[in-house]
Amino acid sequence: MVNTKLIKIHQVVQLIILVITCSLVFARIYLRVIRDKRRAAEEWFIIFAAHLCLETLPKAFVPKYFAELRVLYQIGPWFYFGAIGAARMAIILFHVQLTEGFWVNKVARFMVWIIAAFWIVQFATYILGCTAEKRLSLSLTDGCPPLNESWDFWCSAALNIMADLILFVIPYPAITKITNRHLRLAVGGVYTLGIISIITSIARVVLLLVEPDKLANTITMQTAVETSLHVVVATIPGISGSFVKKYVTMKTKHARNDARSKAVPAPGAPNTYGGSTSTAGVEQRKPNRQHKVLVVRVDEVDDGDIELGEGRGGGR
């Protein structure tokens, strides 16, 4: 028999963690999607991750036998891979914005494809590792082998650790460049949660190697903590309006202005149409201003008199 009382306690703790996580996600949705009308890809990834976390609630029944517990283990990874993969995509896309202007930006852009590939491989190994019929079977002989004996589990576990190392190591060079000390500590603290996620992931693998059945409650708890930490890390930086305006939005504007300034040739530099640009050429781009000018008209009059008069002229 399974210790149902302990499982219920763990499920209450998981529910509390989920409520905190979803509250942060709802705050992000309101501030970034509803109020600021932002429709970036990372916002949708965060919403998708939170949705899959909520979908796990109806599946969180209290098993009475180890066969039911094994079924819970088999169907759980589907939601786990989806939620944690979507959160990772949101984090790596935020890395691309955070590292704009630094050398690590190219690495971050490349890692977007790496994280996406990891996500696809995890789902593929889950599908190929065992059929859906066997995963839902209560038979100890006809069902899928235990997780610690499944090749797809070890493959996904290795991908999880590698993905976390990529996600939570890349941004630190860019974080150190943040001039505001309080924001630097805040963002660094948020990403330090990822280190806790890595430790949790490694600890779960060790427990599965030791006694997966007796430590099932602890393993389930670690999975919930790891998933929630990823969603929290993806969500919190976007909630801070001052951080987004100063280090994401403004950075994009500066990059756009720099691109425009580079597009306008400097005085004296060769232009696209041949020749060179001059100060006069730049002056001609100014709007035509109407103003009074003193017109000096030399007429061939007697004794070479010079006749003065007023007239209107445009810009130079």
CSV table of C-alpha atoms in Angstrom, one decimal:
chain,number,residue,atom,x,y,z
A,1,MET,CA,0.0,0.0,0.0
A,2,VAL,CA,1.0,3.6,-0.6
A,3,ASN,CA,1.2,6.1,2.2
A,4,THR,CA,-1.8,8.2,1.1
A,5,LYS,CA,-1.6,10.6,4.0
A,6,LEU,CA,1.9,11.7,3.0
A,7,ILE,CA,0.8,12.0,-0.6
A,8,LYS,CA,-2.1,14.3,0.3
A,9,ILE,CA,0.3,16.5,2.3
A,10,HIS,CA,2.6,16.7,-0.7
A,11,GLN,CA,-0.3,17.5,-3.0
A,12,VAL,CA,-1.4,20.4,-0.8
A,13,VAL,CA,2.2,21.8,-0.9
A,14,GLN,CA,2.2,21.4,-4.7
A,15,LEU,CA,-1.1,23.2,-4.9
A,16,ILE,CA,0.3,26.1,-2.9
A,17,ILE,CA,3.3,26.3,-5.2
A,18,LEU,CA,1.1,26.2,-8.2
A,19,VAL,CA,-1.1,29.0,-6.9
A,20,ILE,CA,1.9,31.2,-6.3
A,21,THR,CA,3.3,30.4,-9.8
A,22,CYS,CA,0.0,31.1,-11.5
A,23,SER,CA,-0.5,34.4,-9.6
A,24,LEU,CA,2.8,35.6,-11.0
A,25,VAL,CA,1.8,34.5,-14.5
A,26,PHE,CA,-1.6,36.3,-14.2
A,27,ALA,CA,0.3,39.4,-13.1
A,28,ARG,CA,2.6,39.2,-16.1
A,29,ILE,CA,-0.4,38.6,-18.5
A,30,TYR,CA,-2.1,41.7,-17.2
A,31,LEU,CA,1.0,44.0,-17.2
A,32,ARG,CA,2.5,42.9,-20.5
A,33,VAL,CA,-0.3,41.4,-22.7
A,34,ILE,CA,-3.4,43.3,-21.6
A,35,ARG,CA,-2.1,46.7,-20.4
A,36,ASP,CA,1.0,47.1,-22.7
A,37,LYS,CA,-0.5,45.2,-25.6
A,38,ARG,CA,2.6,43.1,-26.0
A,39,ARG,CA,2.3,40.0,-28.2
A,40,ALA,CA,5.8,38.6,-28.1
A,41,ALA,CA,6.4,34.9,-28.4
A,42,GLU,CA,7.7,34.5,-24.9
A,43,GLU,CA,4.4,35.8,-23.5
A,44,TRP,CA,2.6,32.9,-25.2
A,45,PHE,CA,5.1,30.4,-24.1
A,46,ILE,CA,4.6,31.4,-20.5
A,47,ILE,CA,0.8,31.2,-20.8
A,48,PHE,CA,1.2,27.7,-22.4
A,49,ALA,CA,3.4,26.6,-19.5
A,50,ALA,CA,1.0,27.8,-16.9
A,51,HIS,CA,-1.9,26.1,-18.7
A,52,LEU,CA,-0.1,22.8,-18.6
A,53,CYS,CA,0.7,23.2,-14.9
A,54,LEU,CA,-3.0,23.8,-14.3
A,55,GLU,CA,-3.9,20.7,-16.4
A,56,THR,CA,-2.0,18.5,-14.0
A,57,LEU,CA,-4.5,19.2,-11.2
A,58,PRO,CA,-7.2,16.8,-12.5
A,59,LYS,CA,-4.5,14.2,-12.9
A,60,ALA,CA,-3.3,14.5,-9.4
A,61,PHE,CA,-5.3,11.7,-7.9
A,62,VAL,CA,-4.2,9.8,-4.7
A,63,PRO,CA,-3.0,6.3,-5.8
A,64,LYS,CA,-3.8,3.4,-3.4
A,65,TYR,CA,-1.4,0.9,-5.0
A,66,PHE,CA,2.0,1.1,-6.6
A,67,ALA,CA,0.5,0.1,-10.0
A,68,GLU,CA,-1.6,3.3,-9.9
A,69,LEU,CA,1.4,5.2,-8.8
A,70,ARG,CA,3.4,3.9,-11.7
A,71,VAL,CA,0.6,5.0,-14.1
A,72,LEU,CA,0.8,8.5,-12.5
A,73,TYR,CA,4.5,8.5,-13.3
A,74,GLN,CA,3.9,7.5,-16.9
A,75,ILE,CA,1.4,10.2,-17.8
A,76,GLY,CA,3.0,12.9,-15.7
A,77,PRO,CA,6.0,13.5,-18.0
A,78,TRP,CA,3.8,14.6,-20.9
A,79,PHE,CA,2.7,17.7,-19.0
A,80,TYR,CA,6.1,18.0,-17.4
A,81,PHE,CA,7.9,18.2,-20.8
A,82,GLY,CA,5.3,20.6,-22.1
A,83,ALA,CA,5.4,23.0,-19.2
A,84,ILE,CA,9.1,23.1,-18.6
A,85,GLY,CA,9.9,23.2,-22.3
A,86,ALA,CA,7.6,26.2,-22.9
A,87,ALA,CA,9.1,28.0,-19.8
A,88,ARG,CA,12.6,27.4,-21.2
A,89,MET,CA,11.7,28.8,-24.6
A,90,ALA,CA,10.4,32.0,-22.8
A,91,ILE,CA,13.6,32.2,-20.8
A,92,ILE,CA,16.0,31.8,-23.8
A,93,LEU,CA,14.0,34.4,-25.8
A,94,PHE,CA,14.3,36.8,-22.9
A,95,HIS,CA,18.1,36.1,-23.0
A,96,VAL,CA,18.2,37.3,-26.6
A,97,GLN,CA,16.7,40.6,-25.5
A,98,LEU,CA,18.8,40.9,-22.3
A,99,THR,CA,22.1,40.3,-24.1
A,100,GLU,CA,21.4,42.7,-27.0
A,101,GLY,CA,24.6,44.6,-27.6
A,102,PHE,CA,26.9,42.1,-26.0
A,103,TRP,CA,28.9,39.3,-27.6
A,104,VAL,CA,26.8,36.6,-25.9
A,105,ASN,CA,23.8,37.7,-27.9
A,106,LYS,CA,24.9,35.6,-30.9
A,107,VAL,CA,25.3,32.6,-28.5
A,108,ALA,CA,21.8,33.2,-27.1
A,109,ARG,CA,20.3,33.3,-30.5
A,110,PHE,CA,21.9,30.0,-31.4
A,111,MET,CA,20.8,28.5,-28.1
A,112,VAL,CA,17.2,29.2,-29.0
A,113,TRP,CA,17.4,26.5,-31.6
A,114,ILE,CA,19.3,24.2,-29.2
A,115,ILE,CA,16.5,24.5,-26.6
A,116,ALA,CA,13.8,24.0,-29.2
A,117,ALA,CA,15.6,20.9,-30.4
A,118,PHE,CA,15.9,19.5,-26.9
A,119,TRP,CA,12.2,20.0,-26.4
A,120,ILE,CA,11.3,18.1,-29.6
A,121,VAL,CA,13.7,15.3,-28.7
A,122,GLN,CA,12.1,14.9,-25.3
A,123,PHE,CA,8.7,14.5,-26.7
A,124,ALA,CA,10.0,12.1,-29.4
A,125,THR,CA,11.8,9.9,-26.9
A,126,TYR,CA,8.7,9.9,-24.7
A,127,ILE,CA,6.5,8.7,-27.6
A,128,LEU,CA,9.0,6.1,-28.8
A,129,GLY,CA,9.9,4.9,-25.4
A,130,CYS,CA,6.6,3.2,-24.7
A,131,THR,CA,3.1,3.1,-26.2
A,132,ALA,CA,0.2,5.0,-24.7
A,133,GLU,CA,-1.6,1.7,-24.0
A,134,LYS,CA,1.2,0.3,-21.9
A,135,ARG,CA,1.7,3.6,-20.1
A,136,LEU,CA,-2.0,3.5,-18.9
A,137,SER,CA,-1.9,-0.2,-18.0
A,138,LEU,CA,-2.2,-1.2,-14.4
A,139,SER,CA,-0.5,-4.5,-15.0
A,140,LEU,CA,3.0,-4.8,-13.6
A,141,THR,CA,4.0,-7.2,-16.4
A,142,ASP,CA,2.4,-5.7,-19.5
A,143,GLY,CA,3.0,-2.1,-18.6
A,144,CYS,CA,6.0,0.1,-19.3
A,145,PRO,CA,9.2,-0.6,-17.4
A,146,PRO,CA,9.9,1.6,-14.3
A,147,LEU,CA,11.3,5.1,-15.1
A,148,ASN,CA,14.8,4.2,-13.8
A,149,GLU,CA,14.9,1.4,-16.3
A,150,SER,CA,13.6,3.3,-19.3
A,151,TRP,CA,16.1,4.6,-21.8
A,152,ASP,CA,13.8,7.6,-22.7
A,153,PHE,CA,13.9,8.7,-19.1
A,154,TRP,CA,17.7,8.9,-18.9
A,155,CYS,CA,17.8,10.7,-22.3
A,156,SER,CA,15.3,13.3,-21.1
A,157,ALA,CA,17.1,13.7,-17.7
A,158,ALA,CA,20.4,14.4,-19.5
A,159,LEU,CA,18.7,16.9,-21.8
A,160,ASN,CA,17.1,18.6,-18.8
A,161,ILE,CA,20.4,19.1,-17.0
A,162,MET,CA,22.2,20.4,-20.2
A,163,ALA,CA,19.3,22.7,-21.0
A,164,ASP,CA,19.4,24.2,-17.5
A,165,LEU,CA,23.1,24.8,-17.6
A,166,ILE,CA,22.6,26.6,-20.9
A,167,LEU,CA,19.8,28.7,-19.6
A,168,PHE,CA,21.2,29.8,-16.3
A,169,VAL,CA,24.9,30.3,-17.3
A,170,ILE,CA,24.6,32.4,-20.5
A,171,PRO,CA,22.9,35.5,-19.0
A,172,TYR,CA,25.4,36.2,-16.3
A,173,PRO,CA,27.9,38.2,-18.4
A,174,ALA,CA,25.0,40.4,-19.5
A,175,ILE,CA,23.6,40.7,-16.0
A,176,THR,CA,26.9,42.0,-14.7
A,177,LYS,CA,26.7,44.9,-17.2
A,178,ILE,CA,23.5,46.3,-15.6
A,179,THR,CA,24.4,49.6,-14.1
A,180,ASN,CA,21.6,49.8,-11.6
A,181,ARG,CA,22.8,47.8,-8.6
A,182,HIS,CA,19.4,47.0,-7.2
A,183,LEU,CA,18.2,45.7,-10.5
A,184,ARG,CA,21.4,43.7,-11.1
A,185,LEU,CA,21.0,42.0,-7.7
A,186,ALA,CA,17.3,41.4,-8.4
A,187,VAL,CA,17.8,39.8,-11.8
A,188,GLY,CA,20.8,37.9,-10.6
A,189,GLY,CA,18.7,36.5,-7.7
A,190,VAL,CA,15.9,35.4,-10.0
A,191,TYR,CA,18.3,33.5,-12.3
A,192,THR,CA,20.0,32.0,-9.3
A,193,LEU,CA,16.7,30.1,-8.8
A,194,GLY,CA,17.7,28.2,-11.9
A,195,ILE,CA,20.8,26.9,-10.0
A,196,ILE,CA,18.3,25.5,-7.4
A,197,SER,CA,16.4,23.9,-10.3
A,198,ILE,CA,19.6,22.2,-11.5
A,199,ILE,CA,20.3,20.8,-8.0
A,200,THR,CA,16.7,19.6,-7.8
A,201,SER,CA,16.9,17.9,-11.1
A,202,ILE,CA,20.2,16.1,-10.2
A,203,ALA,CA,18.8,15.1,-6.8
A,204,ARG,CA,15.7,13.6,-8.4
A,205,VAL,CA,17.8,11.4,-10.7
A,206,VAL,CA,19.8,10.2,-7.7
A,207,LEU,CA,16.6,9.3,-5.8
A,208,LEU,CA,15.3,7.4,-8.8
A,209,LEU,CA,18.5,5.4,-8.8
A,210,VAL,CA,18.2,4.5,-5.1
A,211,GLU,CA,14.6,3.7,-4.2
A,212,PRO,CA,12.1,5.1,-6.7
A,213,ASP,CA,9.0,3.5,-5.1
A,214,LYS,CA,9.7,4.4,-1.5
A,215,LEU,CA,10.8,7.9,-2.4
A,216,ALA,CA,7.9,8.5,-4.8
A,217,ASN,CA,6.4,11.4,-2.9
A,218,THR,CA,9.7,13.3,-2.7
A,219,ILE,CA,10.4,12.7,-6.4
A,220,THR,CA,7.0,14.1,-7.3
A,221,MET,CA,7.5,17.1,-5.1
A,222,GLN,CA,10.9,17.8,-6.7
A,223,THR,CA,9.3,17.6,-10.1
A,224,ALA,CA,6.7,20.2,-9.1
A,225,VAL,CA,9.4,22.5,-7.6
A,226,GLU,CA,11.6,22.3,-10.7
A,227,THR,CA,8.7,23.1,-13.1
A,228,SER,CA,7.5,26.0,-11.0
A,229,LEU,CA,11.0,27.5,-10.7
A,230,HIS,CA,11.3,27.5,-14.5
A,231,VAL,CA,7.9,29.3,-14.9
A,232,VAL,CA,8.8,31.8,-12.1
A,233,VAL,CA,12.2,32.6,-13.7
A,234,ALA,CA,10.5,33.1,-17.0
A,235,THR,CA,7.8,35.3,-15.5
A,236,ILE,CA,9.3,37.6,-12.9
A,237,PRO,CA,11.7,39.8,-15.0
A,238,GLY,CA,8.8,40.8,-17.3
A,239,ILE,CA,6.7,41.9,-14.3
A,240,SER,CA,9.2,44.7,-13.4
A,241,GLY,CA,8.2,47.6,-15.6
A,242,SER,CA,11.3,49.6,-14.7
A,243,PHE,CA,13.6,46.8,-15.8
A,244,VAL,CA,11.7,46.2,-19.1
A,245,LYS,CA,11.7,49.9,-20.0
A,246,LYS,CA,15.3,50.5,-19.1
A,247,TYR,CA,17.0,47.3,-20.3
A,248,VAL,CA,14.8,45.9,-22.9
A,249,THR,CA,12.6,48.5,-24.6
A,250,MET,CA,15.1,51.3,-24.5
A,251,LYS,CA,17.9,49.0,-25.7
A,252,THR,CA,15.7,48.2,-28.7
A,253,LYS,CA,15.1,51.9,-29.4
A,254,HIS,CA,18.8,52.7,-29.2
A,255,ALA,CA,19.6,49.9,-31.6
A,256,ARG,CA,17.0,51.2,-34.1
A,257,ASN,CA,18.4,54.8,-33.8
A,258,ASP,CA,22.0,53.5,-34.3
A,259,ALA,CA,20.9,51.7,-37.4
A,260,ARG,CA,19.2,54.9,-38.8
A,261,SER,CA,22.3,57.0,-38.0
A,262,LYS,CA,24.5,54.5,-39.9
A,263,ALA,CA,22.1,54.7,-42.8
A,264,VAL,CA,22.7,58.5,-43.2
A,265,PRO,CA,26.2,59.2,-44.7
A,266,ALA,CA,28.4,61.7,-42.9
A,267,PRO,CA,29.3,65.0,-44.6
A,268,GLY,CA,32.0,64.4,-47.2
A,269,ALA,CA,31.6,60.6,-47.3
A,270,PRO,CA,30.8,58.9,-50.6
A,271,ASN,CA,27.0,58.3,-51.1
A,272,THR,CA,25.1,55.6,-52.9
A,273,TYR,CA,24.7,57.5,-56.1
A,274,GLY,CA,28.3,58.4,-56.5
A,275,GLY,CA,30.2,61.6,-55.7
A,276,SER,CA,30.3,62.8,-52.1
A,277,THR,CA,28.0,64.4,-49.7
A,278,SER,CA,28.7,67.9,-48.6
A,279,THR,CA,27.5,70.3,-46.0
A,280,ALA,CA,25.5,72.0,-48.7
A,281,GLY,CA,23.8,68.8,-49.6
A,282,VAL,CA,22.8,68.3,-46.0
A,283,GLU,CA,21.5,71.8,-45.7
A,284,GLN,CA,19.2,71.2,-48.7
A,285,ARG,CA,17.4,68.5,-46.8
A,286,LYS,CA,16.0,71.1,-44.3
A,287,PRO,CA,12.4,72.1,-44.8
A,288,ASN,CA,11.9,75.1,-47.0
A,289,ARG,CA,11.4,78.2,-44.7
A,290,GLN,CA,9.9,81.4,-46.1
A,291,HIS,CA,11.6,84.5,-44.9
A,292,LYS,CA,12.5,88.0,-46.0
A,293,VAL,CA,15.8,88.6,-47.6
A,294,LEU,CA,17.5,91.7,-48.9
A,295,VAL,CA,17.8,91.5,-52.6
A,296,VAL,CA,20.6,93.4,-54.2
A,297,ARG,CA,19.8,94.0,-57.8
A,298,VAL,CA,22.3,95.6,-60.1
A,299,ASP,CA,20.7,97.4,-62.9
A,300,GLU,CA,22.4,99.0,-65.8
A,301,VAL,CA,21.4,102.5,-64.8
A,302,ASP,CA,23.0,105.8,-65.2
A,303,ASP,CA,26.3,106.2,-63.3
A,304,GLY,CA,26.2,102.5,-62.3
A,305,ASP,CA,23.7,103.1,-59.5
A,306,ILE,CA,22.8,100.1,-57.3
A,307,GLU,CA,19.1,99.7,-56.6
A,308,LEU,CA,18.0,98.0,-53.3
A,309,GLY,CA,14.7,96.3,-52.7
A,310,GLU,CA,12.9,93.8,-50.5
A,311,GLY,CA,11.8,90.4,-51.7
A,312,ARG,CA,10.8,87.0,-50.4
A,313,GLY,CA,12.9,83.9,-50.8
A,314,GLY,CA,12.9,80.3,-49.7
A,315,GLY,CA,15.4,78.3,-47.8
A,316,ARG,CA,18.9,78.0,-49.1
